[in-house]
Amino acid sequence: MKRIILCLVLVISVIGFSEEIQLERKYNKNSTWSICISSDSTAKKDCSVIFKGNPYKEFKVFKNEDGHNGMYIKYREMIIVDSKEGDLQLIETKTKPMPKKTRPAEIDENLASAITVSVSSEDSELKGLLPPEALSHLKVYGKNVYYIRMAFINHTVSSEITENE
């Protein structure tokens, strides 16, 4: 019996100290949220990614593991990152939900063979990274890109090019 209790305590402590960061309980509601880059109060926040739903149930939040600062959010097959590797935060917003009239994104043939596809913008430090097989979930409406229940305002779809290439 003592071994079973000791084993349970060990398993619970390992789960509790994993790299995944639990979102606060205040986010446990089905609303519209902006994903923003954390910054001091004087700087303008980049909140160009909008999510409609319950992030507490659908997001996984991780610290960068490669020695850099910052964190990233995983939503289904997509990872949301700050290109400058800063922390992200969720802010409840009154932004309109996604439009009902979207169309499949026009995908460049070269993207199907890319290792990673990026949803990014010149004006935004926030971007989404996803594998090419998830391209079928991308939709566009005007200058915005939509991925399931997430909107990237003024973003486009392209191949992710690393600095080493």
Coordinates of C-alpha atoms in Angstrom, one line a residue:
M1 CA 0.0 0.0 0.0
K2 CA 2.8 2.4 0.9
R3 CA 4.4 1.7 -2.5
I4 CA 1.2 2.6 -4.3
I5 CA 0.9 5.8 -2.4
L6 CA 4.5 6.7 -3.0
C7 CA 4.1 5.9 -6.7
L8 CA 1.0 8.1 -7.0
V9 CA 2.8 11.0 -5.2
L10 CA 5.7 10.7 -7.6
V11 CA 3.5 10.6 -10.7
I12 CA 1.5 13.7 -9.5
S13 CA 4.7 15.7 -8.8
V14 CA 6.1 14.9 -12.2
I15 CA 3.0 16.0 -13.9
G16 CA 2.8 19.2 -11.7
F17 CA 6.4 20.2 -12.6
S18 CA 6.3 19.6 -16.4
E19 CA 7.2 22.4 -18.8
E20 CA 3.6 23.1 -19.8
I21 CA 2.3 26.2 -18.2
Q22 CA -1.3 26.1 -17.0
L23 CA -3.5 29.0 -17.9
E24 CA -5.1 30.8 -15.1
R25 CA -8.7 29.9 -14.2
K26 CA -10.0 33.3 -15.1
Y27 CA -9.5 32.3 -18.8
N28 CA -11.9 29.5 -18.4
K29 CA -14.8 30.9 -20.4
N30 CA -16.0 30.8 -24.0
S31 CA -15.2 34.4 -25.2
T32 CA -13.2 36.3 -27.8
W33 CA -9.5 36.6 -26.8
S34 CA -6.5 38.5 -28.3
I35 CA -3.1 36.8 -28.1
C36 CA -0.7 39.7 -27.3
I37 CA 3.0 40.1 -26.7
S38 CA 3.7 41.0 -23.1
S39 CA 5.4 44.4 -22.8
D40 CA 5.6 47.3 -20.4
S41 CA 2.5 49.5 -20.2
T42 CA 4.0 52.3 -22.2
A43 CA 4.7 50.2 -25.3
K44 CA 2.0 49.5 -27.9
K45 CA 0.9 45.9 -27.7
D46 CA 0.8 43.6 -30.7
C47 CA -2.5 41.8 -30.4
S48 CA -3.0 40.8 -34.0
V49 CA -4.1 37.2 -33.3
I50 CA -7.7 36.7 -32.2
F51 CA -9.2 33.5 -30.8
K52 CA -12.9 32.7 -30.3
G53 CA -13.5 30.0 -27.7
N54 CA -12.2 28.6 -24.4
P55 CA -8.4 28.9 -24.5
Y56 CA -8.1 27.2 -21.1
K57 CA -9.4 24.0 -22.7
E58 CA -7.8 24.4 -26.2
F59 CA -4.4 26.0 -25.7
K60 CA -1.2 24.5 -24.4
V61 CA 1.4 27.0 -23.3
F62 CA 5.1 26.2 -23.2
K63 CA 8.3 27.9 -22.3
N64 CA 11.0 28.0 -25.0
E65 CA 13.3 25.0 -24.5
D66 CA 16.2 26.2 -26.7
G67 CA 17.7 28.5 -24.1
H68 CA 15.9 31.6 -25.4
N69 CA 13.4 33.7 -23.4
G70 CA 9.7 33.7 -24.1
M71 CA 7.0 31.2 -24.6
Y72 CA 4.7 29.8 -27.3
I73 CA 1.1 28.7 -27.5
K74 CA 0.1 25.5 -29.3
Y75 CA -3.4 25.3 -30.8
R76 CA -4.1 22.0 -32.6
E77 CA -1.3 21.7 -35.2
M78 CA -0.3 25.4 -35.1
I79 CA 2.2 27.1 -32.8
I80 CA 1.8 30.8 -32.1
V81 CA 5.1 32.6 -31.4
D82 CA 6.6 36.0 -31.0
S83 CA 9.4 36.5 -33.5
K84 CA 11.4 38.3 -30.8
E85 CA 10.9 35.4 -28.4
G86 CA 8.9 37.3 -25.8
D87 CA 6.2 36.1 -23.5
L88 CA 2.6 36.0 -24.7
Q89 CA -0.6 36.9 -22.9
L90 CA -4.3 36.5 -23.4
I91 CA -6.6 39.6 -23.2
E92 CA -10.4 39.3 -23.4
T93 CA -11.5 41.5 -26.2
K94 CA -14.7 42.7 -27.9
T95 CA -13.3 42.2 -31.4
K96 CA -15.9 40.8 -33.8
P97 CA -16.0 37.1 -34.2
M98 CA -14.7 35.6 -37.5
P99 CA -16.8 36.2 -40.6
K100 CA -19.0 33.5 -41.9
K101 CA -17.9 34.1 -45.5
T102 CA -14.4 32.8 -45.9
R103 CA -12.8 30.9 -48.7
P104 CA -9.9 28.4 -48.8
A105 CA -6.5 30.2 -48.9
E106 CA -4.8 30.3 -52.3
I107 CA -1.8 28.1 -51.5
D108 CA 1.4 28.4 -53.4
E109 CA 2.4 25.0 -54.8
N110 CA 5.8 25.3 -53.2
L111 CA 4.3 25.4 -49.7
A112 CA 3.1 21.8 -50.0
S113 CA 6.8 20.7 -50.0
A114 CA 7.9 23.2 -47.2
I115 CA 8.9 21.9 -43.8
T116 CA 7.1 24.6 -42.0
V117 CA 4.5 27.1 -43.2
S118 CA 4.3 30.5 -41.6
V119 CA 1.3 32.8 -41.1
S120 CA 3.0 36.2 -40.6
S121 CA 2.9 39.9 -41.3
E122 CA 5.5 42.6 -41.8
D123 CA 3.7 44.8 -39.2
S124 CA 3.3 42.1 -36.6
E125 CA 5.8 40.2 -34.3
L126 CA 3.2 37.5 -33.8
K127 CA 3.1 34.6 -36.2
G128 CA 1.8 31.1 -36.5
L129 CA 3.8 28.1 -37.6
L130 CA 2.2 24.9 -38.9
P131 CA 3.0 21.8 -40.9
P132 CA 2.0 21.7 -44.6
E133 CA -0.6 19.0 -44.0
A134 CA -2.6 21.5 -41.9
L135 CA -2.9 24.0 -44.9
S136 CA -6.4 22.6 -45.7
H137 CA -7.6 24.4 -42.5
L138 CA -6.5 27.8 -43.6
K139 CA -9.1 30.3 -44.9
V140 CA -8.8 33.9 -46.0
Y141 CA -11.2 36.9 -45.8
G142 CA -9.8 40.2 -47.1
K143 CA -6.3 40.6 -45.6
N144 CA -6.9 38.2 -42.7
V145 CA -6.0 34.5 -42.4
Y146 CA -8.1 32.2 -40.4
Y147 CA -7.1 28.8 -38.9
I148 CA -10.1 27.0 -37.4
R149 CA -11.3 29.5 -34.7
M150 CA -8.2 31.8 -34.8
A151 CA -7.8 34.9 -36.9
F152 CA -4.5 36.5 -37.9
I153 CA -5.2 40.1 -38.7
N154 CA -3.3 41.5 -41.7
H155 CA -1.3 38.3 -42.1
T156 CA -0.3 36.2 -45.2
V157 CA 0.8 32.6 -45.7
S158 CA 4.3 31.8 -46.8
S159 CA 7.1 29.3 -46.3
E160 CA 9.1 29.7 -43.1
I161 CA 12.7 30.6 -43.9
T162 CA 15.2 30.3 -41.1
E163 CA 18.2 32.6 -40.7
N164 CA 20.6 29.7 -41.4
E165 CA 19.4 29.2 -44.9

